[in-house]
GROMACS .gro file of N, CA, C and O in nm:
model
  292
    1ALA      N    1   0.082  -0.118   0.000
    1ALA     CA    2   0.000   0.000   0.000
    1ALA      C    3   0.087   0.126   0.000
    1ALA      O    4   0.050   0.226  -0.058
    2ARG      N    5   0.205   0.117   0.066
    2ARG     CA    6   0.292   0.234   0.072
    2ARG      C    7   0.337   0.274  -0.067
    2ARG      O    8   0.338   0.393  -0.101
    3ASP      N    9   0.374   0.177  -0.150
    3ASP     CA   10   0.419   0.209  -0.286
    3ASP      C   11   0.306   0.269  -0.369
    3ASP      O   12   0.328   0.361  -0.447
    4ALA      N   13   0.186   0.217  -0.352
    4ALA     CA   14   0.071   0.273  -0.424
    4ALA      C   15   0.045   0.416  -0.378
    4ALA      O   16   0.016   0.503  -0.459
    5ALA      N   17   0.058   0.439  -0.248
    5ALA     CA   18   0.038   0.574  -0.196
    5ALA      C   19   0.146   0.668  -0.248
    5ALA      O   20   0.118   0.781  -0.287
    6ALA      N   21   0.271   0.623  -0.250
    6ALA     CA   22   0.380   0.706  -0.301
    6ALA      C   23   0.357   0.740  -0.448
    6ALA      O   24   0.381   0.854  -0.490
    7LYS      N   25   0.310   0.643  -0.525
    7LYS     CA   26   0.281   0.668  -0.667
    7LYS      C   27   0.169   0.771  -0.680
    7LYS      O   28   0.179   0.866  -0.758
    8GLU      N   29   0.064   0.755  -0.602
    8GLU     CA   30  -0.050   0.847  -0.607
    8GLU      C   31  -0.009   0.987  -0.564
    8GLU      O   32  -0.054   1.085  -0.619
    9LEU      N   33   0.079   0.996  -0.466
    9LEU     CA   34   0.115   1.125  -0.409
    9LEU      C   35   0.249   1.177  -0.457
    9LEU      O   36   0.300   1.275  -0.404
   10GLY      N   37   0.306   1.115  -0.559
   10GLY     CA   38   0.436   1.156  -0.610
   10GLY      C   39   0.442   1.304  -0.640
   10GLY      O   40   0.544   1.369  -0.620
   11LYS      N   41   0.334   1.358  -0.684
   11LYS     CA   42   0.328   1.501  -0.715
   11LYS      C   43   0.334   1.586  -0.589
   11LYS      O   44   0.355   1.705  -0.595
   12SER      N   45   0.319   1.524  -0.472
   12SER     CA   46   0.319   1.596  -0.346
   12SER      C   47   0.449   1.575  -0.268
   12SER      O   48   0.450   1.585  -0.146
   13HIS      N   49   0.556   1.542  -0.336
   13HIS     CA   50   0.686   1.524  -0.273
   13HIS      C   51   0.687   1.409  -0.173
   13HIS      O   52   0.736   1.423  -0.062
   14ALA      N   53   0.631   1.296  -0.210
   14ALA     CA   54   0.628   1.180  -0.121
   14ALA      C   55   0.763   1.110  -0.125
   14ALA      O   56   0.825   1.098  -0.230
   15CYS      N   57   0.810   1.064  -0.010
   15CYS     CA   58   0.931   0.983  -0.006
   15CYS      C   59   0.911   0.871   0.095
   15CYS      O   60   0.850   0.890   0.200
   16ARG      N   61   0.961   0.754   0.060
   16ARG     CA   62   0.949   0.637   0.146
   16ARG      C   63   1.062   0.640   0.248
   16ARG      O   64   1.172   0.680   0.217
   17GLU      N   65   1.033   0.592   0.369
   17GLU     CA   66   1.134   0.585   0.474
   17GLU      C   67   1.155   0.441   0.513
   17GLU      O   68   1.063   0.377   0.563
   18GLY      N   69   1.275   0.390   0.493
   18GLY     CA   70   1.308   0.254   0.535
   18GLY      C   71   1.223   0.149   0.466
   18GLY      O   72   1.167   0.170   0.360
   19GLU      N   73   1.215   0.033   0.531
   19GLU     CA   74   1.140  -0.080   0.475
   19GLU      C   75   0.999  -0.089   0.529
   19GLU      O   76   0.921  -0.169   0.484
   20GLY      N   77   0.965  -0.006   0.626
   20GLY     CA   78   0.831  -0.010   0.686
   20GLY      C   79   0.727   0.054   0.598
   20GLY      O   80   0.746   0.077   0.479
   21ALA      N   81   0.617   0.086   0.659
   21ALA     CA   82   0.505   0.143   0.585
   21ALA      C   83   0.499   0.294   0.598
   21ALA      O   84   0.396   0.353   0.571
   22THR      N   85   0.608   0.358   0.639
   22THR     CA   86   0.607   0.502   0.659
   22THR      C   87   0.626   0.575   0.527
   22THR      O   88   0.713   0.541   0.448
   23LEU      N   89   0.544   0.674   0.507
   23LEU     CA   90   0.553   0.759   0.388
   23LEU      C   91   0.552   0.903   0.436
   23LEU      O   92   0.461   0.945   0.507
   24THR      N   93   0.655   0.979   0.401
   24THR     CA   94   0.665   1.118   0.441
   24THR      C   95   0.630   1.205   0.323
   24THR      O   96   0.680   1.184   0.213
   25ILE      N   97   0.545   1.304   0.347
   25ILE     CA   98   0.499   1.392   0.241
   25ILE      C   99   0.525   1.535   0.282
   25ILE      O  100   0.480   1.580   0.388
   26SER      N  101   0.599   1.608   0.200
   26SER     CA  102   0.623   1.750   0.226
   26SER      C  103   0.510   1.831   0.164
   26SER      O  104   0.472   1.809   0.050
   27THR      N  105   0.457   1.925   0.241
   27THR     CA  106   0.349   2.010   0.191
   27THR      C  107   0.378   2.155   0.228
   27THR      O  108   0.469   2.184   0.304
   28ASP      N  109   0.294   2.243   0.176
   28ASP     CA  110   0.304   2.382   0.216
   28ASP      C  111   0.222   2.408   0.342
   28ASP      O  112   0.220   2.518   0.395
   29GLY      N  113   0.154   2.305   0.391
   29GLY     CA  114   0.080   2.314   0.516
   29GLY      C  115  -0.060   2.370   0.506
   29GLY      O  116  -0.130   2.379   0.606
   30THR      N  117  -0.102   2.406   0.386
   30THR     CA  118  -0.237   2.461   0.372
   30THR      C  119  -0.341   2.349   0.385
   30THR      O  120  -0.316   2.234   0.351
   31VAL      N  121  -0.458   2.387   0.434
   31VAL     CA  122  -0.567   2.291   0.448
   31VAL      C  123  -0.604   2.234   0.311
   31VAL      O  124  -0.629   2.114   0.298
   32VAL      N  125  -0.604   2.317   0.209
   32VAL     CA  126  -0.640   2.272   0.074
   32VAL      C  127  -0.545   2.162   0.026
   32VAL      O  128  -0.590   2.060  -0.025
   33GLN      N  129  -0.415   2.181   0.046
   33GLN     CA  130  -0.320   2.080  -0.001
   33GLN      C  131  -0.331   1.951   0.080
   33GLN      O  132  -0.331   1.841   0.024
   34VAL      N  133  -0.340   1.961   0.212
   34VAL     CA  134  -0.351   1.842   0.296
   34VAL      C  135  -0.480   1.767   0.267
   34VAL      O  136  -0.481   1.644   0.255
   35ALA      N  137  -0.590   1.840   0.250
   35ALA     CA  138  -0.717   1.776   0.215
   35ALA      C  139  -0.706   1.705   0.080
   35ALA      O  140  -0.759   1.595   0.062
   36GLY      N  141  -0.635   1.766  -0.014
   36GLY     CA  142  -0.615   1.704  -0.145
   36GLY      C  143  -0.537   1.574  -0.136
   36GLY      O  144  -0.564   1.478  -0.209
   37ILE      N  145  -0.440   1.570  -0.046
   37ILE     CA  146  -0.362   1.447  -0.026
   37ILE      C  147  -0.454   1.336   0.024
   37ILE      O  148  -0.453   1.224  -0.028
   38PHE      N  149  -0.534   1.366   0.126
   38PHE     CA  150  -0.625   1.265   0.179
   38PHE      C  151  -0.730   1.224   0.076
   38PHE      O  152  -0.767   1.107   0.068
   39ALA      N  153  -0.778   1.318  -0.003
   39ALA     CA  154  -0.875   1.285  -0.108
   39ALA      C  155  -0.811   1.194  -0.213
   39ALA      O  156  -0.873   1.099  -0.260
   40GLY      N  157  -0.685   1.222  -0.248
   40GLY     CA  158  -0.615   1.137  -0.344
   40GLY      C  159  -0.597   0.995  -0.292
   40GLY      O  160  -0.614   0.898  -0.367
   41LEU      N  161  -0.563   0.983  -0.164
   41LEU     CA  162  -0.551   0.849  -0.105
   41LEU      C  163  -0.686   0.777  -0.106
   41LEU      O  164  -0.695   0.660  -0.142
   42ARG      N  165  -0.791   0.848  -0.067
   42ARG     CA  166  -0.926   0.789  -0.066
   42ARG      C  167  -0.965   0.742  -0.206
   42ARG      O  168  -1.013   0.630  -0.224
   43ASP      N  169  -0.942   0.826  -0.305
   43ASP     CA  170  -0.978   0.792  -0.443
   43ASP      C  171  -0.901   0.671  -0.494
   43ASP      O  172  -0.948   0.598  -0.580
   44ALA      N  173  -0.778   0.650  -0.440
   44ALA     CA  174  -0.697   0.535  -0.480
   44ALA      C  175  -0.728   0.412  -0.395
   44ALA      O  176  -0.668   0.308  -0.413
   45GLY      N  177  -0.823   0.425  -0.301
   45GLY     CA  178  -0.860   0.312  -0.217
   45GLY      C  179  -0.760   0.284  -0.106
   45GLY      O  180  -0.753   0.173  -0.056
   46ILE      N  181  -0.683   0.384  -0.068
   46ILE     CA  182  -0.581   0.368   0.035
   46ILE      C  183  -0.626   0.440   0.161
   46ILE      O  184  -0.659   0.558   0.157
   47GLU      N  185  -0.629   0.367   0.274
   47GLU     CA  186  -0.671   0.427   0.400
   47GLU      C  187  -0.552   0.436   0.494
   47GLU      O  188  -0.498   0.333   0.537
   48PRO      N  189  -0.507   0.557   0.526
   48PRO     CA  190  -0.395   0.572   0.619
   48PRO      C  191  -0.432   0.515   0.756
   48PRO      O  192  -0.546   0.526   0.801
   49THR      N  193  -0.334   0.454   0.822
   49THR     CA  194  -0.358   0.402   0.956
   49THR      C  195  -0.312   0.499   1.064
   49THR      O  196  -0.350   0.485   1.180
   50GLU      N  197  -0.230   0.595   1.024
   50GLU     CA  198  -0.180   0.693   1.120
   50GLU      C  199  -0.142   0.820   1.045
   50GLU      O  200  -0.101   0.815   0.929
   51PHE      N  201  -0.153   0.933   1.112
   51PHE     CA  202  -0.116   1.061   1.053
   51PHE      C  203  -0.049   1.145   1.160
   51PHE      O  204  -0.094   1.149   1.274
   52SER      N  205   0.061   1.209   1.125
   52SER     CA  206   0.123   1.304   1.217
   52SER      C  207   0.177   1.420   1.135
   52SER      O  208   0.204   1.407   1.016
   53GLN      N  209   0.191   1.532   1.201
   53GLN     CA  210   0.237   1.653   1.134
   53GLN      C  211   0.359   1.706   1.207
   53GLN      O  212   0.361   1.714   1.329
   54LYS      N  213   0.459   1.743   1.131
   54LYS     CA  214   0.580   1.801   1.188
   54LYS      C  215   0.596   1.941   1.129
   54LYS      O  216   0.596   1.958   1.008
   55VAL      N  217   0.608   2.038   1.214
   55VAL     CA  218   0.630   2.175   1.170
   55VAL      C  219   0.780   2.202   1.171
   55VAL      O  220   0.849   2.167   1.267
   56ALA      N  221   0.828   2.259   1.065
   56ALA     CA  222   0.971   2.287   1.054
   56ALA      C  223   1.015   2.388   1.161
   56ALA      O  224   0.943   2.481   1.193
   57THR      N  225   1.135   2.365   1.213
   57THR     CA  226   1.193   2.457   1.310
   57THR      C  227   1.285   2.554   1.238
   57THR      O  228   1.315   2.537   1.119
   58LEU      N  229   1.333   2.654   1.308
   58LEU     CA  230   1.431   2.745   1.248
   58LEU      C  231   1.558   2.669   1.210
   58LEU      O  232   1.621   2.699   1.108
   59ASP      N  233   1.597   2.570   1.291
   59ASP     CA  234   1.713   2.488   1.256
   59ASP      C  235   1.691   2.415   1.125
   59ASP      O  236   1.780   2.408   1.040
   60ASP      N  237   1.571   2.358   1.107
   60ASP     CA  238   1.539   2.289   0.981
   60ASP      C  239   1.552   2.383   0.862
   60ASP      O  240   1.609   2.347   0.759
   61ALA      N  241   1.498   2.504   0.876
   61ALA     CA  242   1.504   2.601   0.767
   61ALA      C  243   1.648   2.640   0.737
   61ALA      O  244   1.689   2.646   0.621
   62PHE      N  245   1.728   2.664   0.840
   62PHE     CA  246   1.868   2.700   0.821
   62PHE      C  247   1.944   2.588   0.751
   62PHE      O  248   2.018   2.612   0.655
   63LEU      N  249   1.925   2.465   0.797
   63LEU     CA  250   1.995   2.352   0.736
   63LEU      C  251   1.953   2.332   0.592
   63LEU      O  252   2.035   2.295   0.508
   64LYS      N  253   1.827   2.357   0.561
   64LYS     CA  254   1.782   2.345   0.422
   64LYS      C  255   1.850   2.449   0.334
   64LYS      O  256   1.892   2.421   0.223
   65ILE      N  257   1.864   2.571   0.387
   65ILE     CA  258   1.927   2.679   0.310
   65ILE      C  259   2.074   2.648   0.283
   65ILE      O  260   2.123   2.668   0.172
   66ILE      N  261   2.146   2.596   0.383
   66ILE     CA  262   2.289   2.570   0.365
   66ILE      C  263   2.318   2.433   0.306
   66ILE      O  264   2.432   2.400   0.278
   67GLY      N  265   2.212   2.354   0.287
   67GLY     CA  266   2.230   2.223   0.224
   67GLY      C  267   2.276   2.115   0.318
   67GLY      O  268   2.326   2.011   0.276
   68GLY      N  269   2.262   2.134   0.446
   68GLY     CA  270   2.302   2.034   0.545
   68GLY      C  271   2.183   1.954   0.593
   68GLY      O  272   2.071   1.970   0.548
   69SER      N  273   2.210   1.864   0.688
   69SER     CA  274   2.103   1.787   0.753
   69SER      C  275   2.141   1.768   0.898
   69SER      O  276   2.255   1.790   0.937
   70ARG      N  277   2.046   1.726   0.978
   70ARG     CA  278   2.073   1.704   1.121
   70ARG      C  279   2.178   1.595   1.140
   70ARG      O  280   2.251   1.595   1.236
   71GLU      N  281   2.184   1.500   1.047
   71GLU     CA  282   2.281   1.392   1.058
   71GLU      C  283   2.423   1.443   1.036
   71GLU      O  284   2.519   1.383   1.079
   72ASP      N  285   2.440   1.557   0.967
   72ASP     CA  286   2.572   1.613   0.938
   72ASP      C  287   2.633   1.681   1.061
   72ASP      O  288   2.749   1.711   1.064
   73GLN      N  289   2.552   1.709   1.163
   73GLN     CA  290   2.600   1.783   1.279
   73GLN      C  291   2.686   1.699   1.367
   73GLN      O  292   2.671   1.588   1.391
   0.00000   0.00000   0.00000
């Protein structure tokens, strides 16, 4: 199901994490975009079992600008 979801949401910057069923999706955080993601999953017959939201920190923004990651620290 994760691969089907990644294919459906590829346009939404979906990336798979590890071998589990985790799928991370980057969004602009708007209700319209998040609702569209869930509608796309529903239309593809995929029902998420869990949802969580992570808000970027200033550190995340800085590391993105300089091209680093938390693992590089």
